[in-house]
Coordinates of N, CA and C and ligand atoms in Angstrom, one line a residue:
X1 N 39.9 -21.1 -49.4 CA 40.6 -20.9 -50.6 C 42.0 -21.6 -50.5
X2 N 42.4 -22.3 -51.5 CA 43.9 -23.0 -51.5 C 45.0 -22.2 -51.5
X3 N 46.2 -22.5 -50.6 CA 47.1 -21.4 -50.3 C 48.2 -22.3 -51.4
X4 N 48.6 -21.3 -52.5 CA 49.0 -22.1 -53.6 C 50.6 -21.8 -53.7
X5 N 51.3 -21.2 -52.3 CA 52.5 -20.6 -52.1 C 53.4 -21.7 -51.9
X6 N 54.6 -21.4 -53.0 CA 55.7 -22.8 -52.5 C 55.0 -24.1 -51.9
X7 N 54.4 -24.6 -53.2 CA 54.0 -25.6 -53.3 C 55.0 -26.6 -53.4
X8 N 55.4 -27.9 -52.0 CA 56.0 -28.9 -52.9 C 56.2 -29.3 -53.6
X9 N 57.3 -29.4 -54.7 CA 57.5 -30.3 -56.2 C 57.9 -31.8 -55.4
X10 N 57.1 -32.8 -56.0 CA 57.3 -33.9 -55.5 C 57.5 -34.9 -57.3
X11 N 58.0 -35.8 -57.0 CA 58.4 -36.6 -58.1 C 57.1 -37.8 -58.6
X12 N 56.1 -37.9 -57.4 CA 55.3 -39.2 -57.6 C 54.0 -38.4 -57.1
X13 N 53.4 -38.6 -57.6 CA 51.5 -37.9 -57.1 C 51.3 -38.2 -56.0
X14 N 51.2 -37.0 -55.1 CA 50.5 -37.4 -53.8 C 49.3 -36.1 -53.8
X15 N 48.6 -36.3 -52.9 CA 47.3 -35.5 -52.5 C 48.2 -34.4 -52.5
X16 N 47.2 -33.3 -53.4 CA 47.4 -32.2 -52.8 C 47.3 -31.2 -51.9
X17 N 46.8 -31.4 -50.5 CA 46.8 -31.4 -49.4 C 47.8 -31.6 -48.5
X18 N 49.0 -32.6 -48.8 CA 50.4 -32.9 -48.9 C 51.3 -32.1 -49.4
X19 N 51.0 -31.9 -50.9 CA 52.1 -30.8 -51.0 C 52.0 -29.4 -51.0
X20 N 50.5 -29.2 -50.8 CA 50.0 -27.1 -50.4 C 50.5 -27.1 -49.1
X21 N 50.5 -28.1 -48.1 CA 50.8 -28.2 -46.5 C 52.2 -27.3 -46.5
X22 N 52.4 -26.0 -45.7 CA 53.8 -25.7 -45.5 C 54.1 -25.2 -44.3
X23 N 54.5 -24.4 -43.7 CA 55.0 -23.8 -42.6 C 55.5 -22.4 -43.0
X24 N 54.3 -21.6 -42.9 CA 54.4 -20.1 -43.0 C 54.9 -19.6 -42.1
X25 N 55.4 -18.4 -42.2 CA 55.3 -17.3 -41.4 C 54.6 -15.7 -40.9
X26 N 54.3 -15.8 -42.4 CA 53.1 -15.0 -42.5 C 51.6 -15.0 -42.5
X27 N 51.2 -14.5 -41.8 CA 49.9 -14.6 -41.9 C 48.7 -13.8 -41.3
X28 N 47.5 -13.6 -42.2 CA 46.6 -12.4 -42.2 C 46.2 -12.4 -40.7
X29 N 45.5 -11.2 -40.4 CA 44.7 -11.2 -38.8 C 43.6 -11.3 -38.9
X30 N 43.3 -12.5 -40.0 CA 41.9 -13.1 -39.8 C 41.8 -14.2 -38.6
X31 N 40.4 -14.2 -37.9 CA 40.2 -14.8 -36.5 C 39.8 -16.2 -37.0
X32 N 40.2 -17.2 -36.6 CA 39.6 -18.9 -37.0 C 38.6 -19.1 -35.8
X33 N 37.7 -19.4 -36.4 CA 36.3 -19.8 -35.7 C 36.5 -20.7 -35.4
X34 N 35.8 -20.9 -34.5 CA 35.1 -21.6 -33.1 C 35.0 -23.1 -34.2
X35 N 34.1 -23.0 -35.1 CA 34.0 -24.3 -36.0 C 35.1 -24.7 -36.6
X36 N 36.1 -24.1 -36.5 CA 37.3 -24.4 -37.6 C 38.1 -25.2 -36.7
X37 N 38.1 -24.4 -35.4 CA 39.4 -25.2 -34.7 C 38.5 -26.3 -34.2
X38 N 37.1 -26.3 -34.2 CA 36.7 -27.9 -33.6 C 37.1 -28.5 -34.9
X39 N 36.8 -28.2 -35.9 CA 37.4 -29.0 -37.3 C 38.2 -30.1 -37.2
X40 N 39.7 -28.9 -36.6 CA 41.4 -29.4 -36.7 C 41.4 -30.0 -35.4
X41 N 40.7 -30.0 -34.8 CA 41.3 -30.9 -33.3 C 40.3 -32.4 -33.9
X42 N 39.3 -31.8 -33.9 CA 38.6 -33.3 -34.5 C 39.4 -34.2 -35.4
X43 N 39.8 -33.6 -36.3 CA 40.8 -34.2 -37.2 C 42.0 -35.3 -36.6
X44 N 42.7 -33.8 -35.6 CA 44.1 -34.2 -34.8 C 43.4 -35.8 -34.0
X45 N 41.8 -35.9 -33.6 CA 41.8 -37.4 -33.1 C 41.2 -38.1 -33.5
X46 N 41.3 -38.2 -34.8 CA 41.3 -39.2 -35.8 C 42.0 -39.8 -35.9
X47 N 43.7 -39.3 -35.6 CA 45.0 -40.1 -35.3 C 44.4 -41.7 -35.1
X48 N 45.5 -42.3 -35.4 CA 45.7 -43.7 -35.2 C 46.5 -43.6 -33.7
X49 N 46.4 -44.3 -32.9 CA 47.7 -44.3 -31.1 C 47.2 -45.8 -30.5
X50 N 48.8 -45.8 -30.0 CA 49.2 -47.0 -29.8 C 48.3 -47.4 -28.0
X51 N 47.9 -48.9 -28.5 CA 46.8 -49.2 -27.6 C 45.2 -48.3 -27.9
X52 N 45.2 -47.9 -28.6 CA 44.0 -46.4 -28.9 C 43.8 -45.4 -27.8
X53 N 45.1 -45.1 -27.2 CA 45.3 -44.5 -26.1 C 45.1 -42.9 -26.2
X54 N 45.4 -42.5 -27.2 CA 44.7 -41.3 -27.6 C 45.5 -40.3 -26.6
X55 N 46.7 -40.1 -26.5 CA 47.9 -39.8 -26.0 C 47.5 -38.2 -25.7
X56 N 47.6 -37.5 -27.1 CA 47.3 -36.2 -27.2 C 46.8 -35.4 -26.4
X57 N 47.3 -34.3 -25.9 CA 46.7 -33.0 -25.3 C 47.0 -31.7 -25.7
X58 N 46.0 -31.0 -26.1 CA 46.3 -29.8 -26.7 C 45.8 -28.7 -26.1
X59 N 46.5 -27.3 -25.6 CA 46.2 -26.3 -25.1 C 46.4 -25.6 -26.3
X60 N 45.2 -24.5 -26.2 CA 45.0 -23.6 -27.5 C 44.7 -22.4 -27.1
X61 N 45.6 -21.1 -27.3 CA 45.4 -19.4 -27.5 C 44.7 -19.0 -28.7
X62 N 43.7 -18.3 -28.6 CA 43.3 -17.3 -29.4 C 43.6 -16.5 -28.9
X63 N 43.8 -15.0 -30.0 CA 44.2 -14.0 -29.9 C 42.4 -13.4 -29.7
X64 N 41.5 -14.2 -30.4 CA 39.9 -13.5 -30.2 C 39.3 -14.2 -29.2
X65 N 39.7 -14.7 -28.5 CA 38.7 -15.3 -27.4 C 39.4 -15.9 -26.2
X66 N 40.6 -16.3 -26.3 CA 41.4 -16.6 -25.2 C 42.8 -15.7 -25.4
X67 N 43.1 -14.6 -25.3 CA 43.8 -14.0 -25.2 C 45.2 -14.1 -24.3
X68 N 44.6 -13.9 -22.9 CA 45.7 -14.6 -22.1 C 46.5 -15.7 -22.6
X69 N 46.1 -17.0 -22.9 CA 46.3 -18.2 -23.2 C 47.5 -18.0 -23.9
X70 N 46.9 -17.3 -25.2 CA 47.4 -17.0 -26.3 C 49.2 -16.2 -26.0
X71 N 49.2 -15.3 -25.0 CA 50.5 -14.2 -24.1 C 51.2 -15.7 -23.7
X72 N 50.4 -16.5 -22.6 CA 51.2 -17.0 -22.0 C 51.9 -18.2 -23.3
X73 N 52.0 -18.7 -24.1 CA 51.9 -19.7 -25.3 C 53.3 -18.8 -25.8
X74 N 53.4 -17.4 -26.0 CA 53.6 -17.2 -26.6 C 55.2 -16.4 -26.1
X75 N 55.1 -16.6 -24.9 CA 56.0 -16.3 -23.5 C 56.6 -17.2 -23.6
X76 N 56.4 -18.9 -23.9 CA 57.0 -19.6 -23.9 C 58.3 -19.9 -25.2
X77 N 58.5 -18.9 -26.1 CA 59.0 -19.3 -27.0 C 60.4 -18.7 -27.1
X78 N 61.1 -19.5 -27.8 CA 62.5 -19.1 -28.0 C 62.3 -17.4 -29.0
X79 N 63.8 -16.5 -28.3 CA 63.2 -14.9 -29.3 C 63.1 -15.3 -30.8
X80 N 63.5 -16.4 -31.2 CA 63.5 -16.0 -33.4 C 62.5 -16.7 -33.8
X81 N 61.6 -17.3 -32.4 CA 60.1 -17.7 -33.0 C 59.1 -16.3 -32.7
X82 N 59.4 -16.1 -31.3 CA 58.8 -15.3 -31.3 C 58.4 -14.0 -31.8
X83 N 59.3 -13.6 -32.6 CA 59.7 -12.4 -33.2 C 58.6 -12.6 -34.3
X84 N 58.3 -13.5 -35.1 CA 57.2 -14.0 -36.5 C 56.3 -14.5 -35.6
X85 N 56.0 -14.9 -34.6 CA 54.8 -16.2 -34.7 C 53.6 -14.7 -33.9
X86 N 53.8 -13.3 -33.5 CA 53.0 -12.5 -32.7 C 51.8 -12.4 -33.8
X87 N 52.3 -12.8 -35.4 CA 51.5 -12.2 -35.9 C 50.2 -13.7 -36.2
X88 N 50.5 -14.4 -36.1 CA 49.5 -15.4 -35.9 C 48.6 -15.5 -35.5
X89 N 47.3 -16.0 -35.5 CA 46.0 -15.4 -34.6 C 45.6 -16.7 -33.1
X90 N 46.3 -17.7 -34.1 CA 45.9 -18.8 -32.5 C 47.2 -19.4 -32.6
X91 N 47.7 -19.8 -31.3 CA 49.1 -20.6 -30.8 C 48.3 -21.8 -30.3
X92 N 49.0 -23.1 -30.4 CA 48.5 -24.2 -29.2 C 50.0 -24.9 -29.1
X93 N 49.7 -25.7 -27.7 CA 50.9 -26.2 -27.5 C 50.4 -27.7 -27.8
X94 N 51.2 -28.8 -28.2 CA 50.8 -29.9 -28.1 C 51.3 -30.7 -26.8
X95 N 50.7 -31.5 -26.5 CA 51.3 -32.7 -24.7 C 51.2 -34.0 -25.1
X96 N 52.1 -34.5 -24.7 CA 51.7 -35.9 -24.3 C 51.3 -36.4 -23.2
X97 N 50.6 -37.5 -22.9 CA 50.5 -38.3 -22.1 C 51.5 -39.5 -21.4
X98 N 52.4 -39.3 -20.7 CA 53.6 -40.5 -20.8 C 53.3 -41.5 -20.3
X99 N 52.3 -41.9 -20.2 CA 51.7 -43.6 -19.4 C 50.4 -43.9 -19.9
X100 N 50.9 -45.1 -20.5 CA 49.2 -46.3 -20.4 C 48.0 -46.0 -19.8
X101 N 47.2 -45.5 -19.7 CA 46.6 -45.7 -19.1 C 45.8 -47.0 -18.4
X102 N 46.0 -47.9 -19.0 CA 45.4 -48.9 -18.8 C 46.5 -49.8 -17.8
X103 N 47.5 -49.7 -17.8 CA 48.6 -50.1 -16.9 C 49.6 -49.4 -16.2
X104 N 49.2 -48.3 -16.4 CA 50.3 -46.9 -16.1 C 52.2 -47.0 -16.5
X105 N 52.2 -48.3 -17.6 CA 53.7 -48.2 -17.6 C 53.9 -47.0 -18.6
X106 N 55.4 -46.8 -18.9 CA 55.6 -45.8 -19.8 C 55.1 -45.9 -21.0
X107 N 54.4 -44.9 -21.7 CA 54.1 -45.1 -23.3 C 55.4 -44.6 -23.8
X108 N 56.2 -45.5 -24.8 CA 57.5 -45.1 -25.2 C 56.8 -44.5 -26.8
X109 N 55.6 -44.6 -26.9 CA 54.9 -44.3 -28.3 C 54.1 -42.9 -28.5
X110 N 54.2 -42.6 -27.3 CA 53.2 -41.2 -27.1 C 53.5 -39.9 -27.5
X111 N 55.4 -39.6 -28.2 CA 55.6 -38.6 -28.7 C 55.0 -38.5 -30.6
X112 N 55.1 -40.3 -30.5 CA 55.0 -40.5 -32.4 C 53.4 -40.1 -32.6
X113 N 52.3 -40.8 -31.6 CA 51.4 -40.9 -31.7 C 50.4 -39.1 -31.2
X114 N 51.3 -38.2 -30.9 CA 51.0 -36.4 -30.9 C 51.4 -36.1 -32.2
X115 N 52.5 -36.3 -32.8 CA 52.7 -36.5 -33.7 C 51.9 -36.4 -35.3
X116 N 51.3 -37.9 -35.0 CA 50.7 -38.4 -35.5 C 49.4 -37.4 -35.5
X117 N 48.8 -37.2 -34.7 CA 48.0 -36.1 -34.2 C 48.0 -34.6 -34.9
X118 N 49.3 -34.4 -34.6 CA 49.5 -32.9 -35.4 C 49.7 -32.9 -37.0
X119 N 50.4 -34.0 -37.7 CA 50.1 -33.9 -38.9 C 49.1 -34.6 -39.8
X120 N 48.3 -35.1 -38.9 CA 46.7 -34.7 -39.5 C 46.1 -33.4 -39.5
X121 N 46.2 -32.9 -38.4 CA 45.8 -31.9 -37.8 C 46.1 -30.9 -39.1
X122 N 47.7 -30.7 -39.5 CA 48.3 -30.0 -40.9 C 47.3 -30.0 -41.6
X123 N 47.1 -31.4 -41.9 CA 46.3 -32.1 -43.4 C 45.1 -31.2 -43.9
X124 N 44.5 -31.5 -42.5 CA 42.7 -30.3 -42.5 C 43.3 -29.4 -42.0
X125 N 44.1 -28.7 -41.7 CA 44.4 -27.1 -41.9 C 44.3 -26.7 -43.2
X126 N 44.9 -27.6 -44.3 CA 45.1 -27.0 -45.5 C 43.1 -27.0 -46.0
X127 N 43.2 -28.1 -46.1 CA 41.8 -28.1 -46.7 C 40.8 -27.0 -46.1
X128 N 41.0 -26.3 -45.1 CA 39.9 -25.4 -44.7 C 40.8 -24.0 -45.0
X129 N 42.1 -24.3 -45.8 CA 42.8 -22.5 -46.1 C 43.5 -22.3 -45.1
X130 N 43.3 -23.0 -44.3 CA 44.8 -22.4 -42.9 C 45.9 -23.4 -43.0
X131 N 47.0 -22.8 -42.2 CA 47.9 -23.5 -42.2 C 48.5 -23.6 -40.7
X132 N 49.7 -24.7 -40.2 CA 50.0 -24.3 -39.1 C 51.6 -24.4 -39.3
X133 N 52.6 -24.1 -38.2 CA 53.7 -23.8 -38.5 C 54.1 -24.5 -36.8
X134 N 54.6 -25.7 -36.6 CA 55.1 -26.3 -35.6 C 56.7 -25.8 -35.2
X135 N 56.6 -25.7 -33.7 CA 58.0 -25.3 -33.5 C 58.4 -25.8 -32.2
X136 N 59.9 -26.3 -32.3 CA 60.5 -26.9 -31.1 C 61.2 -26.2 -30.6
X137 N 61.5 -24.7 -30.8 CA 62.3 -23.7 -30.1 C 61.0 -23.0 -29.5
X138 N 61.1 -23.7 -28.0 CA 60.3 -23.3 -26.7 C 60.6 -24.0 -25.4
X139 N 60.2 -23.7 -24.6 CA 60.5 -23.7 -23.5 C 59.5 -25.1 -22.7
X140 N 60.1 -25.8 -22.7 CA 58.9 -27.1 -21.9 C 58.7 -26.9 -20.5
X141 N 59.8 -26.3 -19.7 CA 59.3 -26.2 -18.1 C 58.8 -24.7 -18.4
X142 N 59.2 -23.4 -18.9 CA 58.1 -22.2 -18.9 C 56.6 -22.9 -19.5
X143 N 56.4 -23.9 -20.4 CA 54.5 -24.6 -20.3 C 54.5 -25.0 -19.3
X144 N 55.3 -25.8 -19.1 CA 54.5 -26.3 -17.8 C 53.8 -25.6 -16.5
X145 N 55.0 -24.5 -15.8 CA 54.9 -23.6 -15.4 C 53.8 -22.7 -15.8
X146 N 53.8 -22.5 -16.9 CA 52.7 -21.3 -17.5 C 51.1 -21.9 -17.4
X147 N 51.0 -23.0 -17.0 CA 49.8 -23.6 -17.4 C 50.0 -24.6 -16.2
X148 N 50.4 -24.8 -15.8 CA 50.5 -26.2 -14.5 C 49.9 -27.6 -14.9
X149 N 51.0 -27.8 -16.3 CA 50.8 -28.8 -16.4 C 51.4 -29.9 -15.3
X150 N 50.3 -30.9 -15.4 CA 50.9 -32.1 -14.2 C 52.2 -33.1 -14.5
X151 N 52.8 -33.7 -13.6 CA 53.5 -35.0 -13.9 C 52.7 -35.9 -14.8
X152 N 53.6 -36.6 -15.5 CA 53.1 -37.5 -16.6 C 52.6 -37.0 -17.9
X153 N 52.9 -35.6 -18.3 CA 52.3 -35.2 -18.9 C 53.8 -34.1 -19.7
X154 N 54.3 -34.4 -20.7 CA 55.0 -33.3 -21.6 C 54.7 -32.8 -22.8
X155 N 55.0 -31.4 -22.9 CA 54.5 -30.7 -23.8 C 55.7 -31.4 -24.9
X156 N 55.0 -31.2 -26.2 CA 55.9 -31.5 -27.3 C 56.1 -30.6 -28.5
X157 N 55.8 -29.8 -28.5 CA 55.8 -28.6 -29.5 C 54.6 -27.5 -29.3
X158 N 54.7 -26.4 -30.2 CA 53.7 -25.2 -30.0 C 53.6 -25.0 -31.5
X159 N 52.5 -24.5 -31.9 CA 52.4 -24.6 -33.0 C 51.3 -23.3 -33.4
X160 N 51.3 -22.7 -34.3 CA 50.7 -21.6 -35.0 C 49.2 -22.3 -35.5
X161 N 48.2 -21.5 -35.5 CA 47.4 -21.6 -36.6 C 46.7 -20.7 -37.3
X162 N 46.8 -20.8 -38.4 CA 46.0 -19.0 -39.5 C 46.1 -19.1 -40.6
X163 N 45.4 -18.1 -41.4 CA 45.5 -18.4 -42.6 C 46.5 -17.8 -43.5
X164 N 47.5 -18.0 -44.1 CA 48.4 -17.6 -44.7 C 48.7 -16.5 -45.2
X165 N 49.5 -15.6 -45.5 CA 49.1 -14.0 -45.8 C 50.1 -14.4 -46.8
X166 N 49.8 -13.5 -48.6 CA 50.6 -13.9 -49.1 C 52.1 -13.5 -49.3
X167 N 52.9 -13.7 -50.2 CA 54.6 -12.9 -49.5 C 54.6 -11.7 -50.1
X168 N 53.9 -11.4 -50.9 CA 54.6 -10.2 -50.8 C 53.9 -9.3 -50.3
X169 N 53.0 -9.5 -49.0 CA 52.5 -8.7 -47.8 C 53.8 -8.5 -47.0
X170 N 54.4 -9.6 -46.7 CA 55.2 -9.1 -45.7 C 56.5 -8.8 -46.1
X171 N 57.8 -8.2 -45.0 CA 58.8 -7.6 -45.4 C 60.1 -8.5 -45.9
X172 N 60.5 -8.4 -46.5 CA 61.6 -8.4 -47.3 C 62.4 -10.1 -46.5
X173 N 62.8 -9.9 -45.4 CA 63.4 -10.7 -44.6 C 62.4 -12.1 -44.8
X174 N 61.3 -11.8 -44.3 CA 60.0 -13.5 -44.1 C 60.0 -13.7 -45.3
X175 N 59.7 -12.6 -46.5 CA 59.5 -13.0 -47.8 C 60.5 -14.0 -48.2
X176 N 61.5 -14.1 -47.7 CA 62.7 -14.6 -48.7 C 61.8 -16.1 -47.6
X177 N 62.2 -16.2 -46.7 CA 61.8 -17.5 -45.9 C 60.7 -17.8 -46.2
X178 N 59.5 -17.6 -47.0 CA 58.2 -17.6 -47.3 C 58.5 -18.6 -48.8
X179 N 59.5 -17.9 -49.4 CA 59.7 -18.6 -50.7 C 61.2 -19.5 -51.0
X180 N 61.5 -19.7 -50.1 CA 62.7 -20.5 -50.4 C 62.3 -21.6 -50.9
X181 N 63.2 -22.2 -51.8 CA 62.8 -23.8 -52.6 C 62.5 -24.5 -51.4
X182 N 61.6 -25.8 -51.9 CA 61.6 -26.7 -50.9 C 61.9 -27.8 -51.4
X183 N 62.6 -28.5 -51.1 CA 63.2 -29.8 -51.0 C 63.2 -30.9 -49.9
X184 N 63.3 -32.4 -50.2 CA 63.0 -32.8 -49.8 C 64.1 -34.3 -50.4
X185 N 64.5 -35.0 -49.7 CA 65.6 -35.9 -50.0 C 64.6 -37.1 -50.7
X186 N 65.5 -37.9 -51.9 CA 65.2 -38.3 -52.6 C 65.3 -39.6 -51.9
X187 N 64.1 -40.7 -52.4 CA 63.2 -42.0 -51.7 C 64.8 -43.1 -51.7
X188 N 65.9 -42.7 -52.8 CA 66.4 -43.6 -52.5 C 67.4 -43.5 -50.8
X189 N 67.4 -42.5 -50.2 CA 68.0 -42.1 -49.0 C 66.8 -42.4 -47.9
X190 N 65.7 -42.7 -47.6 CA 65.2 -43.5 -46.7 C 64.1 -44.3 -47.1
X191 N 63.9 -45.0 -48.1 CA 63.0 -46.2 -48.6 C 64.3 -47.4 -48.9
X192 N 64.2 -48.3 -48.2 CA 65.0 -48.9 -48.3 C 64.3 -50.5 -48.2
X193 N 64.3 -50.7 -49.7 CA 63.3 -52.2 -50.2 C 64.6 -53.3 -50.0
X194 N 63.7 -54.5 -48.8 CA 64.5 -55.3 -48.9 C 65.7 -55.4 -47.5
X195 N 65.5 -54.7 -47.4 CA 66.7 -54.2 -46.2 C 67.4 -53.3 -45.9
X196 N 68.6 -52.7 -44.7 CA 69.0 -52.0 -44.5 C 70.2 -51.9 -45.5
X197 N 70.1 -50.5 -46.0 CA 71.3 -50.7 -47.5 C 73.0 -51.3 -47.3
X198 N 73.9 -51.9 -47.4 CA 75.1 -51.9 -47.2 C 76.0 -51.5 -48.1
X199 N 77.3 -51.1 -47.4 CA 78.7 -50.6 -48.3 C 78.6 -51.6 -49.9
X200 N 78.3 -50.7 -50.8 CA 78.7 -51.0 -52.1 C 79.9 -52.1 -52.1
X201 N 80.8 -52.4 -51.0 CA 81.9 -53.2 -51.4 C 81.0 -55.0 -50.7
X202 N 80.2 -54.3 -50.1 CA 79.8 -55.7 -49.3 C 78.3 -56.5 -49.9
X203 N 77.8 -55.9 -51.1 CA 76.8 -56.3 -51.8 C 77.3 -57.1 -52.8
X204 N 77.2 -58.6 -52.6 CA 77.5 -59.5 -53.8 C 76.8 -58.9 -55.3
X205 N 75.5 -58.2 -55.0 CA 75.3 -57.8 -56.6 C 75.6 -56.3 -57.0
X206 N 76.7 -55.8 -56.3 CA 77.5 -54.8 -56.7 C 79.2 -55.3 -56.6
X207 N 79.4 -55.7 -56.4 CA 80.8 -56.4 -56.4 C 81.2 -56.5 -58.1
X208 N 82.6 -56.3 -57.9 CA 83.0 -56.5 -59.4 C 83.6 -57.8 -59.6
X209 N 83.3 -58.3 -61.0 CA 83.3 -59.5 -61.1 C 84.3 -59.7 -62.6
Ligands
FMN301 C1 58.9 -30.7 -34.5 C2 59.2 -29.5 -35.4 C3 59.9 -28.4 -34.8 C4 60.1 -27.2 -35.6 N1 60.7 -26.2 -34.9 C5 60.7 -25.0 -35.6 C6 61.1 -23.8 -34.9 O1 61.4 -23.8 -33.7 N2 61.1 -22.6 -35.6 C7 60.8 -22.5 -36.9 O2 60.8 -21.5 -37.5 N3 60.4 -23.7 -37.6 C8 60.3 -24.9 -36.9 N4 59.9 -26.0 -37.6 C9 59.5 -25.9 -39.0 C10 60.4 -26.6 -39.9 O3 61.6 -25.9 -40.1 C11 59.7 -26.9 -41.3 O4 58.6 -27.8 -41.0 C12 60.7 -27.5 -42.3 O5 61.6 -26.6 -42.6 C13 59.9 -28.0 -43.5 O6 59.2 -26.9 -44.1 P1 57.7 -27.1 -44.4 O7 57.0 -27.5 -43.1 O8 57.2 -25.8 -45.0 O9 57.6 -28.2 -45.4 C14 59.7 -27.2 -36.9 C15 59.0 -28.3 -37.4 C16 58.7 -29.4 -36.7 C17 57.9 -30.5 -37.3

């Protein structure tokens, strides 16, 4: 079912899958199947990555089947994620890969190309009724530690996955953060046709004449 909560207002038609995508907080203690999350990882490597190096590494908690995982995932987080995200049913962390494989020099592309990864990954969240909620308030050496990840390898975010609970299930405080406007800066502040924009005094076709 479509989560039809604080839907992006966008000015120009895009998929709606684009603008249902949000970053809840809330959400039911329904369990995501075994098929769902092959779904969203499937998805996540469909990514496009540089060289087709396929950069991505994902560790994933369930609260129904990998429990532990899910404590240790969730150990890793700064307190004002952790405080909302207990109620989520699966945590995963996303990694990169920091080297080529094919040459082992550095991939300077391998944070865009997780990235890349995770918001597909969003994309078919929505379409299957879930959502996920990415977060950079965490701890990269408690993953590492927590999981023994190896050299060459950094975590890049943790991220939620479930299916939305609507706001006015939860309390007063999320609700308001559940429904805040969403905005989004307007195309003329980073589409920039033709070139890098300059000072109004230094554009011969804005100059006064
Ligand atoms: C890389 C990244 C890190 C984020 N870190 C946090 C975080 O630590 N805690 C949090 O509550 N939200 C976090 N967010 C969520 C953003 O605040 C949210 O995506 C943004 O406000 C836009 O809202 P929307 O995703 O609902 O469109 C993060 C999002 C991204 C992509």
């Amino acid at each position: 079912m479509s989560d039809l909560t604080n839907v992006l207002p966008v000015a120009h038609a895009i998929l709606p899958q684009l603008t249902q995508r949000r970053s809840p907080r809330a959400y039911t203690d329904q369990a995501v199947s075994a098929e769902a999350l092959q779904q969203l990882f499937t998805a996540a490597s469909s990514a496009a990555s540089c060289f087709g190096e396929q950069p991505w590494r994902f560790i994933v908690g369930s609260k129904a089947t990998s429990p532990a995982a899910f404590e240790k995932i969730l150990g890793t987080l700064a307190p004002f994620n952790q405080a909302w995200v207990k109620q989520a049913p699966v945590l995963a962390i996303s990694i990169a890969k920091t080297t080529f494989s094919h040459d082992n020099n550095p991939n300077a592309w391998a944070t865009h190309d997780v990235g890349q990864a995770a918001a597909t990954l969003a994309i078919q969240a929505v379409e299957l009724g879930l959502q996920i909620h990415q977060m950079a308030g965490f701890s990269q050496e408690g993953a590492r530690t927590a999981f023994g990840i190896p050299d060459g390898y950094q975590s890049v975010a943790v991220f939620t996955i479930g299916y939305p609970a609507a706001a006015d299930a939860v309390p007063a405080d999320l609700r308001e953060r559940e429904l805040a406007p969403r905005t989004r800066k307007p195309l003329a502040e980073f589409m920039f046709e033709g070139g890098w924009p300059q000072p109004a005094d230094e554009r011969y076709d804005q100059a006064p004449v």
